[in-house]
mmCIF file of C-alpha atoms in Angstrom:
data_model
loop_
_atom_site.group_PDB
_atom_site.id
_atom_site.type_symbol
_atom_site.label_atom_id
_atom_site.label_comp_id
_atom_site.label_asym_id
_atom_site.label_seq_id
_atom_site.Cartn_x
_atom_site.Cartn_y
_atom_site.Cartn_z
ATOM 1 C CA UNK A 1 166.957 43.174 119.850
ATOM 2 C CA UNK A 2 165.644 46.472 120.365
ATOM 3 C CA UNK A 3 166.177 46.877 116.579
ATOM 4 C CA UNK A 4 164.293 43.529 115.811
ATOM 5 C CA UNK A 5 161.818 44.349 117.901
ATOM 6 C CA UNK A 6 161.596 47.499 116.536
ATOM 7 C CA UNK A 7 161.321 46.345 112.938
ATOM 8 C CA UNK A 8 158.872 44.263 113.726
ATOM 9 C CA UNK A 9 156.594 46.932 115.127
ATOM 10 C CA UNK A 10 157.373 48.936 112.016
ATOM 11 C CA UNK A 11 156.328 45.137 109.584
ATOM 12 C CA UNK A 12 153.187 45.228 111.767
ATOM 13 C CA UNK A 13 152.258 48.783 111.093
ATOM 14 C CA UNK A 14 152.391 48.305 107.566
ATOM 15 C CA UNK A 15 150.817 45.305 107.137
ATOM 16 C CA UNK A 16 147.893 47.245 109.581
ATOM 17 C CA UNK A 17 148.022 50.069 107.346
ATOM 18 C CA UNK A 18 147.636 47.817 104.060
ATOM 19 C CA UNK A 19 144.860 45.462 105.714
ATOM 20 C CA UNK A 20 143.010 49.623 106.086
ATOM 21 C CA UNK A 21 143.982 50.209 102.233
ATOM 22 C CA UNK A 22 143.149 46.925 100.827
ATOM 23 C CA UNK A 23 139.472 46.908 102.655
ATOM 24 C CA UNK A 24 138.700 50.515 101.938
ATOM 25 C CA UNK A 25 139.547 49.733 97.982
ATOM 26 C CA UNK A 26 137.846 46.703 97.432
ATOM 27 C CA UNK A 27 134.722 48.733 99.321
ATOM 28 C CA UNK A 28 135.189 51.473 97.125
ATOM 29 C CA UNK A 29 135.413 48.511 93.885
ATOM 30 C CA UNK A 30 131.381 47.002 95.514
ATOM 31 C CA UNK A 31 130.677 50.920 95.405
ATOM 32 C CA UNK A 32 128.031 50.592 92.812
ATOM 33 C CA UNK A 33 126.510 53.747 91.678
ATOM 34 C CA UNK A 34 124.659 56.664 93.379
ATOM 35 C CA UNK A 35 121.062 57.435 92.843
ATOM 36 C CA UNK A 36 120.091 61.134 91.650
ATOM 37 C CA UNK A 37 116.413 61.772 91.315
ATOM 38 C CA UNK A 38 114.343 64.814 91.621
ATOM 39 C CA UNK A 39 114.305 65.697 94.691
ATOM 40 C CA UNK A 40 118.242 65.149 95.746
ATOM 41 C CA UNK A 41 119.599 66.616 92.666
ATOM 42 C CA UNK A 42 120.279 69.372 93.320
ATOM 43 C CA UNK A 43 121.862 69.254 96.341
ATOM 44 C CA UNK A 44 124.013 66.755 95.243
ATOM 45 C CA UNK A 45 124.776 67.212 92.447
ATOM 46 C CA UNK A 46 125.303 72.281 93.295
ATOM 47 C CA UNK A 47 125.681 71.309 97.337
ATOM 48 C CA UNK A 48 127.854 68.714 96.720
ATOM 49 C CA UNK A 49 131.225 68.287 96.676
ATOM 50 C CA UNK A 50 131.233 69.491 93.200
ATOM 51 C CA UNK A 51 132.865 67.075 91.441
ATOM 52 C CA UNK A 52 131.737 65.707 88.100
ATOM 53 C CA UNK A 53 129.297 63.198 88.473
ATOM 54 C CA UNK A 54 128.993 60.849 85.094
ATOM 55 C CA UNK A 55 125.684 59.615 84.265
ATOM 56 C CA UNK A 56 123.182 57.149 83.350
ATOM 57 C CA UNK A 57 120.108 57.923 82.618
ATOM 58 C CA UNK A 58 117.256 55.156 82.056
ATOM 59 C CA UNK A 59 113.758 53.191 82.184
ATOM 60 C CA UNK A 60 114.125 49.887 83.835
ATOM 61 C CA UNK A 61 111.637 48.599 80.605
ATOM 62 C CA UNK A 62 114.724 49.963 78.467
ATOM 63 C CA UNK A 63 116.262 46.569 76.354
ATOM 64 C CA UNK A 64 119.454 48.569 76.092
ATOM 65 C CA UNK A 65 119.415 49.663 79.418
ATOM 66 C CA UNK A 66 119.372 47.189 80.765
ATOM 67 C CA UNK A 67 122.105 45.065 78.681
ATOM 68 C CA UNK A 68 124.353 48.127 79.172
ATOM 69 C CA UNK A 69 123.342 48.536 83.131
ATOM 70 C CA UNK A 70 125.686 46.378 84.476
ATOM 71 C CA UNK A 71 129.129 48.013 81.910
ATOM 72 C CA UNK A 72 128.445 51.352 83.701
ATOM 73 C CA UNK A 73 128.563 49.348 87.253
ATOM 74 C CA UNK A 74 132.054 48.136 86.745
ATOM 75 C CA UNK A 75 132.707 51.897 84.672
ATOM 76 C CA UNK A 76 131.588 53.303 88.931
ATOM 77 C CA UNK A 77 135.492 52.247 90.576
ATOM 78 C CA UNK A 78 137.594 53.642 87.918
ATOM 79 C CA UNK A 79 135.128 56.385 87.142
ATOM 80 C CA UNK A 80 134.656 57.224 90.979
ATOM 81 C CA UNK A 81 138.785 56.441 91.403
ATOM 82 C CA UNK A 82 139.065 59.267 89.328
ATOM 83 C CA UNK A 83 137.117 61.694 91.132
ATOM 84 C CA UNK A 84 133.245 61.699 89.560
ATOM 85 C CA UNK A 85 130.742 60.844 90.824
ATOM 86 C CA UNK A 86 128.935 57.642 88.762
ATOM 87 C CA UNK A 87 124.948 57.181 89.193
ATOM 88 C CA UNK A 88 121.875 56.296 87.954
ATOM 89 C CA UNK A 89 119.295 58.604 86.901
ATOM 90 C CA UNK A 90 115.459 56.430 86.795
ATOM 91 C CA UNK A 91 113.398 58.140 84.343
ATOM 92 C CA UNK A 92 109.917 56.813 85.126
ATOM 93 C CA UNK A 93 110.735 57.891 89.345
ATOM 94 C CA UNK A 94 112.329 61.117 88.078
ATOM 95 C CA UNK A 95 110.122 62.222 85.805
ATOM 96 C CA UNK A 96 111.264 65.252 86.426
ATOM 97 C CA UNK A 97 114.866 65.243 85.941
ATOM 98 C CA UNK A 98 114.416 63.394 82.168
ATOM 99 C CA UNK A 99 113.023 66.782 80.742
ATOM 100 C CA UNK A 100 114.800 68.935 82.329
ATOM 101 C CA UNK A 101 117.635 67.329 80.579
ATOM 102 C CA UNK A 102 115.261 66.837 76.845
ATOM 103 C CA UNK A 103 115.567 63.207 76.963
ATOM 104 C CA UNK A 104 114.924 61.834 73.914
ATOM 105 C CA UNK A 105 116.604 58.281 73.968
ATOM 106 C CA UNK A 106 117.932 55.486 76.233
ATOM 107 C CA UNK A 107 120.408 55.023 77.836
ATOM 108 C CA UNK A 108 121.905 58.211 77.611
ATOM 109 C CA UNK A 109 125.402 58.719 79.011
ATOM 110 C CA UNK A 110 125.838 62.528 80.717
ATOM 111 C CA UNK A 111 128.970 63.990 82.190
ATOM 112 C CA UNK A 112 127.840 67.093 84.314
ATOM 113 C CA UNK A 113 129.785 69.873 86.527
ATOM 114 C CA UNK A 114 128.219 71.644 88.800
ATOM 115 C CA UNK A 115 127.840 74.428 87.065
ATOM 116 C CA UNK A 116 124.497 73.027 85.258
ATOM 117 C CA UNK A 117 127.318 72.737 82.390
ATOM 118 C CA UNK A 118 127.094 68.753 80.564
ATOM 119 C CA UNK A 119 128.155 66.611 77.244
ATOM 120 C CA UNK A 120 126.321 64.360 75.739
ATOM 121 C CA UNK A 121 127.795 60.967 75.306
ATOM 122 C CA UNK A 122 126.998 59.729 71.523
ATOM 123 C CA UNK A 123 129.819 57.030 71.261
ATOM 124 C CA UNK A 124 130.883 53.270 71.656
ATOM 125 C CA UNK A 125 128.913 52.052 75.482
ATOM 126 C CA UNK A 126 131.782 49.759 75.782
ATOM 127 C CA UNK A 127 133.784 49.482 79.615
ATOM 128 C CA UNK A 128 137.306 51.134 77.708
ATOM 129 C CA UNK A 129 135.194 53.411 75.800
ATOM 130 C CA UNK A 130 132.722 54.701 78.184
ATOM 131 C CA UNK A 131 135.708 54.991 80.811
ATOM 132 C CA UNK A 132 137.582 57.079 78.160
ATOM 133 C CA UNK A 133 134.976 59.196 77.216
ATOM 134 C CA UNK A 134 134.256 60.560 80.943
ATOM 135 C CA UNK A 135 138.017 61.303 82.195
ATOM 136 C CA UNK A 136 137.883 63.499 78.912
ATOM 137 C CA UNK A 137 136.997 61.710 75.414
ATOM 138 C CA UNK A 138 133.829 64.339 76.516
ATOM 139 C CA UNK A 139 135.287 67.530 75.601
ATOM 140 C CA UNK A 140 134.712 66.656 72.373
ATOM 141 C CA UNK A 141 131.095 66.757 72.326
ATOM 142 C CA UNK A 142 128.856 70.077 72.180
ATOM 143 C CA UNK A 143 128.567 71.601 75.668
ATOM 144 C CA UNK A 144 125.260 71.851 76.607
ATOM 145 C CA UNK A 145 124.207 74.127 79.392
ATOM 146 C CA UNK A 146 121.493 73.528 81.850
ATOM 147 C CA UNK A 147 118.077 75.747 81.702
ATOM 148 C CA UNK A 148 116.879 77.323 84.171
ATOM 149 C CA UNK A 149 114.690 74.714 86.391
ATOM 150 C CA UNK A 150 110.547 74.539 84.795
ATOM 151 C CA UNK A 151 108.035 75.446 87.262
ATOM 152 C CA UNK A 152 104.791 72.860 87.111
ATOM 153 C CA UNK A 153 103.165 73.822 84.580
ATOM 154 C CA UNK A 154 105.781 74.278 81.746
ATOM 155 C CA UNK A 155 106.772 70.201 83.692
ATOM 156 C CA UNK A 156 103.211 69.118 82.251
ATOM 157 C CA UNK A 157 103.216 70.559 78.754
ATOM 158 C CA UNK A 158 106.935 69.418 78.084
ATOM 159 C CA UNK A 159 105.768 66.009 79.090
ATOM 160 C CA UNK A 160 102.390 65.931 76.863
ATOM 161 C CA UNK A 161 104.593 67.104 74.217
ATOM 162 C CA UNK A 162 107.688 64.224 74.571
ATOM 163 C CA UNK A 163 104.489 62.226 74.553
ATOM 164 C CA UNK A 164 102.587 62.908 71.574
ATOM 165 C CA UNK A 165 106.027 63.140 70.121
ATOM 166 C CA UNK A 166 106.827 59.887 71.241
ATOM 167 C CA UNK A 167 103.618 58.288 69.174
ATOM 168 C CA UNK A 168 103.964 60.191 66.362
ATOM 169 C CA UNK A 169 107.783 58.285 66.019
ATOM 170 C CA UNK A 170 105.514 54.910 67.455
ATOM 171 C CA UNK A 171 102.885 55.233 64.985
ATOM 172 C CA UNK A 172 105.582 55.847 62.092
ATOM 173 C CA UNK A 173 107.036 52.797 62.934
ATOM 174 C CA UNK A 174 104.439 50.550 63.504
ATOM 175 C CA UNK A 175 101.911 51.697 61.849
ATOM 176 C CA UNK A 176 98.754 48.835 63.232
ATOM 177 C CA UNK A 177 100.317 51.255 66.247
ATOM 178 C CA UNK A 178 99.358 54.526 64.698
ATOM 179 C CA UNK A 179 95.641 52.937 63.507
ATOM 180 C CA UNK A 180 95.110 52.304 66.502
ATOM 181 C CA UNK A 181 95.444 55.620 68.043
ATOM 182 C CA UNK A 182 94.078 56.655 65.525
ATOM 183 C CA UNK A 183 90.285 55.092 66.130
ATOM 184 C CA UNK A 184 91.076 55.928 69.914
ATOM 185 C CA UNK A 185 91.575 59.192 69.468
ATOM 186 C CA UNK A 186 88.188 59.985 67.444
ATOM 187 C CA UNK A 187 86.068 57.695 69.743
ATOM 188 C CA UNK A 188 87.849 59.998 72.201
ATOM 189 C CA UNK A 189 86.618 63.054 71.067
ATOM 190 C CA UNK A 190 83.287 61.502 69.704
ATOM 191 C CA UNK A 191 82.101 60.920 73.147
ATOM 192 C CA UNK A 192 84.340 64.428 75.241
ATOM 193 C CA UNK A 193 81.612 66.403 71.836
ATOM 194 C CA UNK A 194 78.913 64.195 73.041
ATOM 195 C CA UNK A 195 79.378 64.747 76.776
ATOM 196 C CA UNK A 196 79.552 67.911 76.422
ATOM 197 C CA UNK A 197 76.716 68.049 74.282
ATOM 198 C CA UNK A 198 74.808 66.446 77.114
ATOM 199 C CA UNK A 199 75.849 68.506 80.180
ATOM 200 C CA UNK A 200 75.146 71.916 77.888
ATOM 201 C CA UNK A 201 71.091 70.298 77.792
ATOM 202 C CA UNK A 202 71.357 69.598 80.582
ATOM 203 C CA UNK A 203 72.568 73.317 82.225
ATOM 204 C CA UNK A 204 69.875 74.745 79.872
ATOM 205 C CA UNK A 205 67.193 72.535 80.910
ATOM 206 C CA UNK A 206 68.250 74.016 84.460
ATOM 207 C CA UNK A 207 67.828 77.356 83.890
ATOM 208 C CA UNK A 208 64.555 77.504 82.158
ATOM 209 C CA UNK A 209 63.112 75.881 84.810
ATOM 210 C CA UNK A 210 64.443 78.683 87.047
ATOM 211 C CA UNK A 211 63.355 80.558 84.859
ATOM 212 C CA UNK A 212 59.566 78.932 84.538
ATOM 213 C CA UNK A 213 59.104 79.346 88.938
ATOM 214 C CA UNK A 214 60.810 82.802 89.277
ATOM 215 C CA UNK A 215 58.491 83.964 86.388
ATOM 216 C CA UNK A 216 54.934 82.490 88.168
ATOM 217 C CA UNK A 217 56.168 84.095 91.279
ATOM 218 C CA UNK A 218 56.608 87.345 89.619
ATOM 219 C CA UNK A 219 53.228 86.572 87.833
ATOM 220 C CA UNK A 220 50.927 85.034 91.740
ATOM 221 C CA UNK A 221 50.812 88.470 93.264
ATOM 222 C CA UNK A 222 49.181 89.951 91.044
ATOM 223 C CA UNK A 223 46.244 87.769 89.301
ATOM 224 C CA UNK A 224 45.057 87.815 93.438
ATOM 225 C CA UNK A 225 43.907 91.513 93.553
ATOM 226 C CA UNK A 226 41.754 89.916 90.408
ATOM 227 C CA UNK A 227 40.072 87.457 92.214
ATOM 228 C CA UNK A 228 39.215 89.437 95.794
ATOM 229 C CA UNK A 229 37.615 92.234 93.381
ATOM 230 C CA UNK A 230 35.424 88.827 91.777
ATOM 231 C CA UNK A 231 35.157 87.659 94.863
ATOM 232 C CA UNK A 232 33.221 90.933 95.875
ATOM 233 C CA UNK A 233 31.016 91.704 92.796
ATOM 234 C CA UNK A 234 29.550 88.641 93.366
ATOM 235 C CA UNK A 235 28.494 90.039 96.840
ATOM 236 C CA UNK A 236 27.289 93.044 95.598
ATOM 237 C CA UNK A 237 25.294 91.623 93.662
ATOM 238 C CA UNK A 238 22.776 89.465 95.902
ATOM 239 C CA UNK A 239 22.173 92.564 97.419
ATOM 240 C CA UNK A 240 21.926 94.837 94.671
ATOM 241 C CA UNK A 241 18.905 91.892 93.139
ATOM 242 C CA UNK A 242 17.093 91.941 97.188
ATOM 243 C CA UNK A 243 16.874 96.390 96.274
ATOM 244 C CA UNK A 244 15.094 95.843 93.658
ATOM 245 C CA UNK A 245 12.541 92.765 94.622
ATOM 246 C CA UNK A 246 11.835 96.082 97.160
#
């Protein structure tokens, strides 16, 4: 009797543990990639648990990103089970990060370590290909090191440079777009030059008016004694004539 009761307790414990494990597995499989951005990147990657991160860098408007996103979401569970952190970086929301990594094409997959080293994925984007690459295939790719975090001024310069390169690339691929950009640049140059010339003329006229007003203020006190002298001459002239008459 006691043996039967003990077996029932053991079966209950096993059933309870099995239920907990299944819930954990189900939760892990439903949990998608996390999100890294300009604000939480350093805290999570450099100051976290030091585990590698498998990151998909994308933009909402990118057609190929939309095609690859469901595959990356499927990859999240086995990647996390292998001890890596799957995560997204949205370039529209995290321009500092995307410029920090010098992202030139989307989507971009990287295997990132806590020491700032990373590898760029250059192979296929199928589910198994991504898993195999993240779990060891990345070692065949060139290892890169994140440079020091750029200052705001350096970031703006880099963003401007990338935007110019993107516009030039789009102009090469689409002659109509290139012609439109050239026309816009010419018009903006003409307008800005004319506006600058107009502003300079306005300031020059204001300066001339101020100089003229200052010169008038200096001349006025000198003219006053002459008028006084003329008035005194007018007053002495009648008296002299009277004396002569007498």
